[in-house]
Every structure is written in structure tokens, then in C-alpha cells.
Coordinates of N, CA and C in Angstrom, one line a residue:
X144 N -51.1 -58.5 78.4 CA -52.4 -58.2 78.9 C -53.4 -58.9 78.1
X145 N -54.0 -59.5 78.3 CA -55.7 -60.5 78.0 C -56.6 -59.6 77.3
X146 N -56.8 -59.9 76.5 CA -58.0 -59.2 75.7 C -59.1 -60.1 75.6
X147 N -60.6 -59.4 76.4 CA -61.6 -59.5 77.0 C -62.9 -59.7 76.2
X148 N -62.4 -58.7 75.6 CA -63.9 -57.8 75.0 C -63.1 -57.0 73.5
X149 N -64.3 -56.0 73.0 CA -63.6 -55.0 72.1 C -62.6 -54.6 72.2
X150 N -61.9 -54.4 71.0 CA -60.5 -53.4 71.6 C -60.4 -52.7 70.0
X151 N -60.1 -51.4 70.3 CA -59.5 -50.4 69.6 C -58.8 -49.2 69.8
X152 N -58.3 -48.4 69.8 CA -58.0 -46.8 69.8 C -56.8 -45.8 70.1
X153 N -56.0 -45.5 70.4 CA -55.1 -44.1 70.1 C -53.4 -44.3 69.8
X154 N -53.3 -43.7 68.7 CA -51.4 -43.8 68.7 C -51.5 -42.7 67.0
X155 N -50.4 -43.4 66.5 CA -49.6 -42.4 65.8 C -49.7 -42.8 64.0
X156 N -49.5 -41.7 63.4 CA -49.5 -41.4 61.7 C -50.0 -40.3 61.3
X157 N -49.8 -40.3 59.9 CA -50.6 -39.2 59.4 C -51.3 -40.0 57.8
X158 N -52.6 -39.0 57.5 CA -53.7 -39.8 56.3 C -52.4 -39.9 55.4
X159 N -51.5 -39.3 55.0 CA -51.1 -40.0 53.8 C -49.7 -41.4 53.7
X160 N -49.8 -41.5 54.8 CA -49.0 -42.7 55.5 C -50.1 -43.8 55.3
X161 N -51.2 -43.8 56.0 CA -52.6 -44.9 56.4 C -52.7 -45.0 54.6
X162 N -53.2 -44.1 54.2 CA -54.0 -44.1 52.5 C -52.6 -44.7 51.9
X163 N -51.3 -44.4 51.7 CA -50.9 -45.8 51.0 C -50.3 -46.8 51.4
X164 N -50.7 -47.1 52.7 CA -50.3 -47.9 53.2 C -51.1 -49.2 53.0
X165 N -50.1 -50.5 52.4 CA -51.0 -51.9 52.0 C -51.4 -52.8 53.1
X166 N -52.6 -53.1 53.2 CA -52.9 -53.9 54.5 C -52.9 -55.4 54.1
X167 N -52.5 -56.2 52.9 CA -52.3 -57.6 52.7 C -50.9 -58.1 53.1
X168 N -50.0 -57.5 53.9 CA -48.8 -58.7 53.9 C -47.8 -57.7 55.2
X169 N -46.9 -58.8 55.9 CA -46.6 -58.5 57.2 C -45.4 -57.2 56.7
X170 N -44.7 -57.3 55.3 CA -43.9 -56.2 55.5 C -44.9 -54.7 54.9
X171 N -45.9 -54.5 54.4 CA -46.9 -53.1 54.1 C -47.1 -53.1 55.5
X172 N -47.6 -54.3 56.6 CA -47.7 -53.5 57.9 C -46.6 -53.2 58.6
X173 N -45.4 -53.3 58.6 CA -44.4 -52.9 59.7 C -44.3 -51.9 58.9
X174 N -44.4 -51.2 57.6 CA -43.8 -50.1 56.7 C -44.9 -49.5 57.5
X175 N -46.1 -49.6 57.7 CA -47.2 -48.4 57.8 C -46.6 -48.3 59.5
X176 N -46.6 -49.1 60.4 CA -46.3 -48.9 61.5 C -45.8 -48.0 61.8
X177 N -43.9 -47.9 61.0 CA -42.7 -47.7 61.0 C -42.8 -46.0 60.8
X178 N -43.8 -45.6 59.4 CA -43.3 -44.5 59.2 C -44.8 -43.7 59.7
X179 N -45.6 -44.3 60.6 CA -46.7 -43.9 61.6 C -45.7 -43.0 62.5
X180 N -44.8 -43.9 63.2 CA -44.5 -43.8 64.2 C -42.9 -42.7 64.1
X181 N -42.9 -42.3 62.8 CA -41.7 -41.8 62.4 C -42.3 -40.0 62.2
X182 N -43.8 -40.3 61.8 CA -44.3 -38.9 61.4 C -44.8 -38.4 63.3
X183 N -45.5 -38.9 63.4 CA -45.2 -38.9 64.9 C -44.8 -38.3 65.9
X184 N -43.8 -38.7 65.6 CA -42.4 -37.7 66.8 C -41.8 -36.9 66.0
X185 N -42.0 -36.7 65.1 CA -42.0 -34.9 64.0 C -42.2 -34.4 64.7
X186 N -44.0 -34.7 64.5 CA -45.1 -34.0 65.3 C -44.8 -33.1 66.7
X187 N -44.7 -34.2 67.2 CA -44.7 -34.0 68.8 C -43.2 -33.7 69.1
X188 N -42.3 -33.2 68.6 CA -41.2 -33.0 68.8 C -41.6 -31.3 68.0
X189 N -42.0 -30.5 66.7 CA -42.8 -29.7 66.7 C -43.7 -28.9 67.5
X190 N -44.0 -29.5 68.2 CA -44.9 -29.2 69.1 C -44.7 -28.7 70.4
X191 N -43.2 -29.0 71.1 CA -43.3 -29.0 72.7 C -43.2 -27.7 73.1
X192 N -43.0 -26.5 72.2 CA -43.5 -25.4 72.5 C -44.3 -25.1 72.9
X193 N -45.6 -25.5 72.2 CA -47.2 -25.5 72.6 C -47.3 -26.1 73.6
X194 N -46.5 -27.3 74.1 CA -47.3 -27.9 75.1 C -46.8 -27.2 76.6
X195 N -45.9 -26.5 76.1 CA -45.2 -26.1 77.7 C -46.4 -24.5 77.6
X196 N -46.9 -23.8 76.6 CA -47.6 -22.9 77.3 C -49.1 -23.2 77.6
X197 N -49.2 -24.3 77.5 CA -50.5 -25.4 77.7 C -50.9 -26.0 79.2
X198 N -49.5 -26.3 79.7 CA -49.6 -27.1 80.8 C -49.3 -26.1 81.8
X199 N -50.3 -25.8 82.9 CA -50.4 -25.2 84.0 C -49.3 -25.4 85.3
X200 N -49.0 -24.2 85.7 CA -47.9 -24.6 87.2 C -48.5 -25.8 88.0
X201 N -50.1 -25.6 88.1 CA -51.1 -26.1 89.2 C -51.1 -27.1 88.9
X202 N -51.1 -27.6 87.6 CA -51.4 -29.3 87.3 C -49.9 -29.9 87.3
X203 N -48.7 -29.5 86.9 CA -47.9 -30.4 87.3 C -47.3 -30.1 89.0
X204 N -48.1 -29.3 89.4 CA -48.1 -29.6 91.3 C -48.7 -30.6 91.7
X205 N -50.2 -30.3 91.3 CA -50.9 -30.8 91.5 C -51.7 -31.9 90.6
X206 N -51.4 -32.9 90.4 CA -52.2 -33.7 89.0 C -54.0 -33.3 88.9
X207 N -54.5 -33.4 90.4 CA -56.0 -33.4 89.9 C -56.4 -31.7 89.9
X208 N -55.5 -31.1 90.0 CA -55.7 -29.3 90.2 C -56.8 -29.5 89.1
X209 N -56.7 -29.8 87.4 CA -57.7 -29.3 86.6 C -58.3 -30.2 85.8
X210 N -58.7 -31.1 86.9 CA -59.6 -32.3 86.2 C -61.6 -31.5 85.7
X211 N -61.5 -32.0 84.8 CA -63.2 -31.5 84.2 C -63.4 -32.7 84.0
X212 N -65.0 -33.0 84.1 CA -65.7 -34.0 83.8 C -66.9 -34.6 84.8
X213 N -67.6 -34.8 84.5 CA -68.7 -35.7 85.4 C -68.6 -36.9 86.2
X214 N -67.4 -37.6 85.5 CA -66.7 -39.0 86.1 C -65.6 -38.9 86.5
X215 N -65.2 -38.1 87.2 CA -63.7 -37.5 87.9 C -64.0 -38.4 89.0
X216 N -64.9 -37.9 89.7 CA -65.3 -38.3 91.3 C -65.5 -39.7 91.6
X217 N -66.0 -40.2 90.3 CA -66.1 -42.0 90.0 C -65.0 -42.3 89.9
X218 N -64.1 -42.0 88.8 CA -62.4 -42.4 88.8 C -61.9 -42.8 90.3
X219 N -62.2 -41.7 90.4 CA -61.2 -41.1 91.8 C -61.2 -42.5 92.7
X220 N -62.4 -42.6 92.9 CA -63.0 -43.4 93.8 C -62.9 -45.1 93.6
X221 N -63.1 -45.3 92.3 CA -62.4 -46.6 91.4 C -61.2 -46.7 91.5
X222 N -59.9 -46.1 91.7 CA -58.8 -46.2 91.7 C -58.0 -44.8 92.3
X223 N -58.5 -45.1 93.8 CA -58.0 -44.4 94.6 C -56.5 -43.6 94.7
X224 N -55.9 -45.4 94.4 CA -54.5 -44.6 94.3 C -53.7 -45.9 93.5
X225 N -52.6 -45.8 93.6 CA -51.4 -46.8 92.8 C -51.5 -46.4 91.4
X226 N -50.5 -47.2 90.6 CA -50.1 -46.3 89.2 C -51.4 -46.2 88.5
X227 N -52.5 -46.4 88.4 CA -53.4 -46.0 87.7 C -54.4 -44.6 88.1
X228 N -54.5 -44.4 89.3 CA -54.9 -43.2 90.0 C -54.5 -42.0 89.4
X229 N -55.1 -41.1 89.3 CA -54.9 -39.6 88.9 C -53.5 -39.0 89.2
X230 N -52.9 -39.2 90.4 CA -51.7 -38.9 91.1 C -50.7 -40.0 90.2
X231 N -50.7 -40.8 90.4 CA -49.8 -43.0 89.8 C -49.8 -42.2 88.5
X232 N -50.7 -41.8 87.4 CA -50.6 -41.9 86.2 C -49.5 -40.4 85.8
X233 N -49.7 -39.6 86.9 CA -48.6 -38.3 86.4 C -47.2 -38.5 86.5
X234 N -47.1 -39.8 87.4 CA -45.6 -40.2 87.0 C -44.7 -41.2 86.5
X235 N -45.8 -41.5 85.0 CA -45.3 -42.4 84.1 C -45.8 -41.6 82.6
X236 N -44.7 -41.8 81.4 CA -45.2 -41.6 79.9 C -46.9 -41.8 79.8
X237 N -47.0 -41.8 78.5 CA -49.1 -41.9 78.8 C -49.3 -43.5 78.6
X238 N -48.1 -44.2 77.7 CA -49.0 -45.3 77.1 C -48.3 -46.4 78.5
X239 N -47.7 -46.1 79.1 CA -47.2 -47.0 80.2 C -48.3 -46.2 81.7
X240 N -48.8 -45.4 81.2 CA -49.9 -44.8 82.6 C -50.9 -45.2 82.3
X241 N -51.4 -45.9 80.9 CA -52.8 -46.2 80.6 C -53.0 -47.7 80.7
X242 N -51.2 -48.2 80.9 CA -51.5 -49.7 80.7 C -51.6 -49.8 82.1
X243 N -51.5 -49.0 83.3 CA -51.5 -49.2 84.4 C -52.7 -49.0 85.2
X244 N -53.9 -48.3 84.1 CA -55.4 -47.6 84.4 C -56.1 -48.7 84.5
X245 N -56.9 -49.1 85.2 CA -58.1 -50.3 85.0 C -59.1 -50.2 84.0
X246 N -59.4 -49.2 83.9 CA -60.6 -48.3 83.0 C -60.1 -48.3 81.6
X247 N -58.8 -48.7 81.0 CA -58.6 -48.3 80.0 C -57.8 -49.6 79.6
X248 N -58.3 -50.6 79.7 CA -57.3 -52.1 79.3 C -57.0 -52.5 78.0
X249 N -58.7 -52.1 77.1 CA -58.6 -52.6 75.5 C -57.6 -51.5 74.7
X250 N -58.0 -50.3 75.3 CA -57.1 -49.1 75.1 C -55.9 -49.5 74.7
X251 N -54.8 -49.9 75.8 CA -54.2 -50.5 76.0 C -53.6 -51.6 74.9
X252 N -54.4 -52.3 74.9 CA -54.1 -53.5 74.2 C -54.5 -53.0 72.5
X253 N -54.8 -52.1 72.0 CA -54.6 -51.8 70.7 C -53.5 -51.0 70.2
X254 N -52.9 -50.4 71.8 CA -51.7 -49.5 71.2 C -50.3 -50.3 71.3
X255 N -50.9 -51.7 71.9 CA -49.6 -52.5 72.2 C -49.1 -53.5 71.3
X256 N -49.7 -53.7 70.5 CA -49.7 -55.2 69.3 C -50.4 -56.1 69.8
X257 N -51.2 -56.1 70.8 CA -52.0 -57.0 71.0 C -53.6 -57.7 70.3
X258 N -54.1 -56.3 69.6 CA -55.1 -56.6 68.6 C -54.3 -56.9 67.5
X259 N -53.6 -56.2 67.1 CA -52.9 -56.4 65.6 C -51.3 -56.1 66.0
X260 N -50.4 -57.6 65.8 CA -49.1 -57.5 66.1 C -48.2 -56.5 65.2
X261 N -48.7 -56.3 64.3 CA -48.1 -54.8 63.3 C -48.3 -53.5 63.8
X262 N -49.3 -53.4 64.8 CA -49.6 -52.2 65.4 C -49.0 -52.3 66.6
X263 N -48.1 -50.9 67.1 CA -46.9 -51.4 68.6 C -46.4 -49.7 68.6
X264 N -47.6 -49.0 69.0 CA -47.3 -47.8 69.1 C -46.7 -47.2 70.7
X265 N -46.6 -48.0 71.6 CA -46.2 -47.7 73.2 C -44.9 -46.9 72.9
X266 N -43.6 -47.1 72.1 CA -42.8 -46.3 72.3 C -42.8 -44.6 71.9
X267 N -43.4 -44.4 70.6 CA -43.8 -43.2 70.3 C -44.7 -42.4 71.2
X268 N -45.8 -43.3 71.7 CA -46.2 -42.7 72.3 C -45.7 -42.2 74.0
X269 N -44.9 -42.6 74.2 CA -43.8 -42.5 75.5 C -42.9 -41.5 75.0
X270 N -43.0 -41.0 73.9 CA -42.1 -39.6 73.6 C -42.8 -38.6 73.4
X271 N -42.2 -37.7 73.5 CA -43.3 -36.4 72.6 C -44.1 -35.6 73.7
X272 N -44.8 -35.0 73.0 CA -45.8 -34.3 74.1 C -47.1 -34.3 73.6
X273 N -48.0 -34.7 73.7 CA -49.5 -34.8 73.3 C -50.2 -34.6 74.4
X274 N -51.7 -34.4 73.3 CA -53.0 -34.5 74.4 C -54.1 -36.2 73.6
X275 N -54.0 -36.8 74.3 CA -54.6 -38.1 74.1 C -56.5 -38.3 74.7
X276 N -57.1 -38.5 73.4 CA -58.6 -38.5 73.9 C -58.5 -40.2 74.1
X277 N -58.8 -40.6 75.5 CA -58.7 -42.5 75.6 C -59.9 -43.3 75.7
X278 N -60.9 -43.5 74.8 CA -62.1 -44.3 75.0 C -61.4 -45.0 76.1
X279 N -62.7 -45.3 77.2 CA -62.8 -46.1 78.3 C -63.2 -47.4 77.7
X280 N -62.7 -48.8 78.5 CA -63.6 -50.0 78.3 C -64.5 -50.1 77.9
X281 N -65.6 -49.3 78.5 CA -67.4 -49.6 78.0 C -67.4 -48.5 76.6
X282 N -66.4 -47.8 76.3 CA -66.5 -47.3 75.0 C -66.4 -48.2 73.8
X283 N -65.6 -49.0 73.6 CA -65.3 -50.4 73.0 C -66.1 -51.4 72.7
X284 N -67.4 -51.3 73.7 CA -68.3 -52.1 74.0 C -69.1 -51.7 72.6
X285 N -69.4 -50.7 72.4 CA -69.9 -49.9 71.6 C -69.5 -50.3 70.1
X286 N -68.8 -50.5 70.0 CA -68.3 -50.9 68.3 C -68.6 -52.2 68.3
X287 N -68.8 -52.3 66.6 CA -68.9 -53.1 65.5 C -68.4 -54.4 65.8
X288 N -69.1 -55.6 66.2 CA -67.8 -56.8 66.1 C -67.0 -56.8 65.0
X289 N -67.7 -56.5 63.9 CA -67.2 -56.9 62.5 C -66.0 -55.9 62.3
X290 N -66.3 -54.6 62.9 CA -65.5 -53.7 63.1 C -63.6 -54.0 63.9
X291 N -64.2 -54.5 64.7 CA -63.1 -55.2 65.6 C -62.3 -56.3 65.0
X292 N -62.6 -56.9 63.8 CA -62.2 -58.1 63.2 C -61.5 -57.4 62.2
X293 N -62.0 -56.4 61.6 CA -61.4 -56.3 60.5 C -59.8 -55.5 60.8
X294 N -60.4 -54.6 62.1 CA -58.7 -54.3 62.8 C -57.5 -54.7 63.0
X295 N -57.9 -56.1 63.3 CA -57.3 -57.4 64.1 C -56.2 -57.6 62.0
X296 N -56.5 -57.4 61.1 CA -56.1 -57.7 60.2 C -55.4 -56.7 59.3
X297 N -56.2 -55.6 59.6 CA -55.7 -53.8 58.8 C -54.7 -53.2 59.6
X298 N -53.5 -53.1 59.6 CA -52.9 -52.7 60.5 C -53.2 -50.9 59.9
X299 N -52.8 -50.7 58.7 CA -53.1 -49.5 58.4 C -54.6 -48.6 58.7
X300 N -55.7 -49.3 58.7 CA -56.8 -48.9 59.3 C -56.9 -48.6 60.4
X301 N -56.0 -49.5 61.3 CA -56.1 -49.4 62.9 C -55.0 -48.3 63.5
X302 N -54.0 -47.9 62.6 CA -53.3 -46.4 62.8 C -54.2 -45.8 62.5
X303 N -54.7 -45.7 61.7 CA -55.6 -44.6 61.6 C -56.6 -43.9 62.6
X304 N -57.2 -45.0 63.1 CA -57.8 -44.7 64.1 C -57.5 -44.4 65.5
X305 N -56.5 -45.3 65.4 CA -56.1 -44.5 67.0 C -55.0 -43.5 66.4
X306 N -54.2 -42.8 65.8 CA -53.9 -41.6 65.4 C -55.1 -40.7 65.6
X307 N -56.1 -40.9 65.2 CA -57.4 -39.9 64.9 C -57.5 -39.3 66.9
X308 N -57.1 -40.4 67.5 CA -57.1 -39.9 69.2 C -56.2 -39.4 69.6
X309 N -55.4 -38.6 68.7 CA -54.2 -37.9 69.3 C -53.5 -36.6 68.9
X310 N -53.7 -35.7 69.7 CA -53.2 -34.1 69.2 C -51.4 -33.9 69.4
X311 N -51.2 -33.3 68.3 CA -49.9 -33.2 69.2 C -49.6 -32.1 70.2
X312 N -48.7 -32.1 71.0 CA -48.6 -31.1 72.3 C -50.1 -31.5 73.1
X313 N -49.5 -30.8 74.3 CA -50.5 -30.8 75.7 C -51.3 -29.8 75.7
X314 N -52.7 -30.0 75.5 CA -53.6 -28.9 75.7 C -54.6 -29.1 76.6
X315 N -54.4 -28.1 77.8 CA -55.3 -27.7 79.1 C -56.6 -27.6 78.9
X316 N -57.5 -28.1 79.9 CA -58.8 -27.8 80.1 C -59.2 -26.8 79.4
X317 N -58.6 -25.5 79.8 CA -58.9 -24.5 79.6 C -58.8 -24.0 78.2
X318 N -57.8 -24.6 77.8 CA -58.1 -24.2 75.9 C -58.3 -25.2 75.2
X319 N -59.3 -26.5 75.6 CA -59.2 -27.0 74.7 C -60.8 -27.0 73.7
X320 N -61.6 -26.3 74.1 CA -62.6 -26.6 73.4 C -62.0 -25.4 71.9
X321 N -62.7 -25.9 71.0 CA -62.2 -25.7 69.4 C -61.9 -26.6 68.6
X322 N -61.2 -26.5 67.7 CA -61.1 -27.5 66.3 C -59.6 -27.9 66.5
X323 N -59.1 -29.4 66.4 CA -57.3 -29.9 66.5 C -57.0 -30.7 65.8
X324 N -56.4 -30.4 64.7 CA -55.7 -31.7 64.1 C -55.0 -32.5 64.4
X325 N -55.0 -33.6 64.3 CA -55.1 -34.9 65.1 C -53.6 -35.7 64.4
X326 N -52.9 -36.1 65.1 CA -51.8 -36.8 64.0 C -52.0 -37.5 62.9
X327 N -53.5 -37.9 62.9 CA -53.9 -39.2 61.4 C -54.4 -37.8 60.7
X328 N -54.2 -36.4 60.6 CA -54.7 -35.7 59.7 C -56.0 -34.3 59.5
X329 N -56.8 -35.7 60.2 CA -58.6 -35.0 60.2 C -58.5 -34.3 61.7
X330 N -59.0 -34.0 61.9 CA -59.8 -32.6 63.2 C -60.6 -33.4 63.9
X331 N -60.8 -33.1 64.7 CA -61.7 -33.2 66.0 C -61.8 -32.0 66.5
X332 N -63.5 -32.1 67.1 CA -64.0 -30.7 67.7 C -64.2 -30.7 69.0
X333 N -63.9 -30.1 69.6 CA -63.9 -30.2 71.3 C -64.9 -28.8 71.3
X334 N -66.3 -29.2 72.0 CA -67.2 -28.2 72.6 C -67.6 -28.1 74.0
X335 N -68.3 -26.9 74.5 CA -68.6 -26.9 75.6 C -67.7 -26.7 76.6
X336 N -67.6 -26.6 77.8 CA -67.0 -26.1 78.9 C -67.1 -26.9 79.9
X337 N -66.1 -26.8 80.9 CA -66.0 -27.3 82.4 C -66.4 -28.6 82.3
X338 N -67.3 -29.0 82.9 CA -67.6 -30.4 83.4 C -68.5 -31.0 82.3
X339 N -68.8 -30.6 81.0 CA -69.9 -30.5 80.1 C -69.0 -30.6 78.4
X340 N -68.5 -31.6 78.3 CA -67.3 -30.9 76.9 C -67.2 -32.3 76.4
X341 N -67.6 -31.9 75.1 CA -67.3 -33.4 73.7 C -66.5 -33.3 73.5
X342 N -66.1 -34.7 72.6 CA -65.0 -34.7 71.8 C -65.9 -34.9 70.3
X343 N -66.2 -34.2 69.4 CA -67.3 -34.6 68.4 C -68.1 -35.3 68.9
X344 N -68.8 -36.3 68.9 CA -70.0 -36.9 69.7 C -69.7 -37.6 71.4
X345 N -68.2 -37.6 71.5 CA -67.9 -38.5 72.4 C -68.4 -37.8 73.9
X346 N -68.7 -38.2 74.6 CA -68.9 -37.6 76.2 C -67.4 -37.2 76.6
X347 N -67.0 -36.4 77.5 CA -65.5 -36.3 77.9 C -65.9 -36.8 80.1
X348 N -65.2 -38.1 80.0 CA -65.9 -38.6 81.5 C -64.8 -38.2 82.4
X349 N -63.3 -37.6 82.3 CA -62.9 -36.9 83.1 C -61.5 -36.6 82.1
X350 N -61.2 -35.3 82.1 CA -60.4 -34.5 81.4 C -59.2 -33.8 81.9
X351 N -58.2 -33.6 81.3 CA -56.8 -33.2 82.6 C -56.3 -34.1 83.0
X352 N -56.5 -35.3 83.0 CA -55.5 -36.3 83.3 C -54.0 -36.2 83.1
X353 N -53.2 -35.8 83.9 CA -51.7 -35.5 83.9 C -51.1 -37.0 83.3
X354 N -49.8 -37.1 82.4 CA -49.3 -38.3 82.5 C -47.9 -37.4 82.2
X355 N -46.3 -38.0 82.7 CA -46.0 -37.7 82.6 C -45.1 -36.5 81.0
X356 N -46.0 -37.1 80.5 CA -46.0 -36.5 78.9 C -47.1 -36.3 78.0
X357 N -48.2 -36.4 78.6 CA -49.4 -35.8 77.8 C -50.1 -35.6 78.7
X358 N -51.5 -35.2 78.1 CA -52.9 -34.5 79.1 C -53.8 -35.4 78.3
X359 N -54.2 -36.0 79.0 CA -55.7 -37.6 78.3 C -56.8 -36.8 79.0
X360 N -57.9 -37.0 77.9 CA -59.0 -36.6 78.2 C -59.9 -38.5 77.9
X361 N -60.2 -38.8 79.4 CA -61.4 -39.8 78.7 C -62.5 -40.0 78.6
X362 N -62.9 -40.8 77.2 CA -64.1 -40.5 76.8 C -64.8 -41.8 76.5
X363 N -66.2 -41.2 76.2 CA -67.0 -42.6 76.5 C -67.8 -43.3 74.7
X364 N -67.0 -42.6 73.6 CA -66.9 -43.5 72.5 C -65.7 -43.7 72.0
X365 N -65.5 -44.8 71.0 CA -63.8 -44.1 70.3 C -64.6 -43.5 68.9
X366 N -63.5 -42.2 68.8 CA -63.7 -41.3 67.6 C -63.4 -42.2 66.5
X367 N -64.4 -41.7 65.3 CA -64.2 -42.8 63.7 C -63.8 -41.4 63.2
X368 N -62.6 -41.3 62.4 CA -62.2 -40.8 61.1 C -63.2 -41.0 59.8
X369 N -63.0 -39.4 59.2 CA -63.9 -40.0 58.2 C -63.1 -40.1 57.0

């Protein structure tokens, strides 16, 4: 996949993996990768409890049964149907449903090794059960060039951050506003209700997205860890 523009955001570790993890030489980044992606499916193997009393009858009938957001209707309409559609993405893992989204390319291309070849989170993320917040394209837009460069070189920096986009287990519309620790560690706050709901500052542009193993909420910044 071509990288266009910005690219950053979501996959696997935890802060004390990233914090000693060395970002000068190709074996500190396959070690940070390695045991990212090892803490990971702990996690989310921990978790599938939670996510089975998370995930509604209605939405795995139905994928758009419990879509929230203001850009649902825009999605919808952007990608009517095929594997990137609302329907296309419930029956693929998340990171093989998002490489197949239009909306979500750079996404994509940060969880793939395509910004940083040490960073190659698509299998972990194809296990497990999570809930995934996926900055959109024009989220990406939004960041730092310098920011984007220095990614391209930190592999440990750049787990971090897309870790920071990832809960473990599937959590519903309906419970997800409150406080979640995130695989890289730190929390994220989800507020507000229905068609109206942050991710800490981010907009949420359509939520409930079914994949066959997680629930993506997408949003219109990518979350910075502090």
C-alpha cells in the first residue's frame, strides 16, 4: 500500500515494554516489536470474557444495528458496499478490514511496517478481541511533519502510540463512555452519548463498526499518550 500523506496509529504493547525499549538499532526494534506484540495477546486473550458480554446479538446480525456517530450516513454512502463497507468489514479480523477501508489507508500503513519496517502489528492485531479507536485519513493530516519523521525511525515510540488506540476486549456503544486502559498502559476517556461521544479530544465520526474481532470506533484525531 503507497503512502501518500501522514501516517500514524493503532496496534500493540504495554508502557513498560515502549520505556525500555532502544530505538537506535534494528535488533532494540524487533525486541520492542516482538514483546509489544507478545504482551498483547495476553491482553486480549484476558479479555474475551468481556468482550462476549459487550458484543450485542443485534450487531453480530446485524453489523450497522449499533452504529453512533455523525459520519455513519457519510461512510455508508462513501463505501456502499465491498470489503470496506460496514457489512465487508464484519467479515474480516480488524487490521485486514481496515486495510480494506478507503477512509483508513495511513492507518493502515502504520500498523503494517510500512512507516517503520520494525513496526508489523497486522498479526496480533488479527487475534484477540479488542475495541480499536482508528484515526481517519484527514486525522493524520493533522500531525506534526516532524512528528511523522521521527516515527518513521522510533519504532518504540510508534508502538506506543498506536497501542495508546487500543482497548482490550469489545466494548459496545452502549458502555463505552468512561475511562479504558489501553494496551500501551495510559487511559483514554470516552464521553458523551449516542451520536455525540469523544475519545479524549478526538470527535468519534462513526462508532460500532463490527470487524470480525473487534468493535472500531473512528475518529477524527490520532490520540497522543502522555
Amino acid at each position: 500500500m503507497k503512502i501518500t500523506t501522514r501516517v500514524l496509529a493503532v496496534a500493540a504493547s504495554t508502557s513498560l515494554v515502549l520505556l525500555g525499549a532502544a530505538c537506535s538499532s534494528d535488533d532494540s526494534g524487533s525486541s520492542s516489536s516482538g514483546s509489544a506484540s507478545e504482551a498483547m495477546t495476553s491482553e486480549s486473550m484476558s479479555s474475551e470474557s468481556m468482550s462476549s458480554g459487550s458484543m450485542t446479538a443485534s450487531a453480530m446480525a446485524d453489523p450497522a444495528a449499533n452504529l453512533v456517530g455523525p459520519g455513519c450516513a457519510e461512510y455508508a454512502k462513501t463505501v456502499p458496499d465491498g470489503a470496506g463497507s460496514v457489512s465487508g468489514m464484519a467479515q474480516d479480523p480488524v487490521a485486514t478490514a481496515a486495510s480494506n477501508n478507503p477512509l483508513l489507508t495511513t492507518l493502515t500503513a502504520a500498523v503494517s511496517g510500512q512507516l517503520n519496517p520494525q513496526v508489523n502489528l497486522v498479526d496480533t492485531l488479527n487475534s484477540g478481541q479488542f475495541t480499536v479507536f482508528a484515526p481517519v485519513d484527514a486525522a493524520f493530516a493533522k500531525v506534526d511533519p516532524a512528528t511523522i519523521e521521527t516515527l518513521k525511525t522510533d519504532p518504540a515510540l510508534l508502538t506506543k502510540v498506536l497501542t495508546y488506540h487500543v482497548v482490550p476486549g469489545q466494548i459496545a456503544p452502549s458502555d463505552i463512555a468512561g475511562e479504558h486502559t489501553t494496551v500501551e498502559g495510559g487511559t483514554v476517556t470516552v464521553t458523551g452519548s449516542g451520536d455525540d461521544l469523544k475519545v479524549n479530544d478526538a470527535g468519534v465520526i462513526c462508532g460500532g463498526v463490527q470487524t470480525a474481532n473487534a468493535t472500531v470506533y473512528l475518529i477524527d484525531s490520532v490520540l497522543m499518550p502522555q
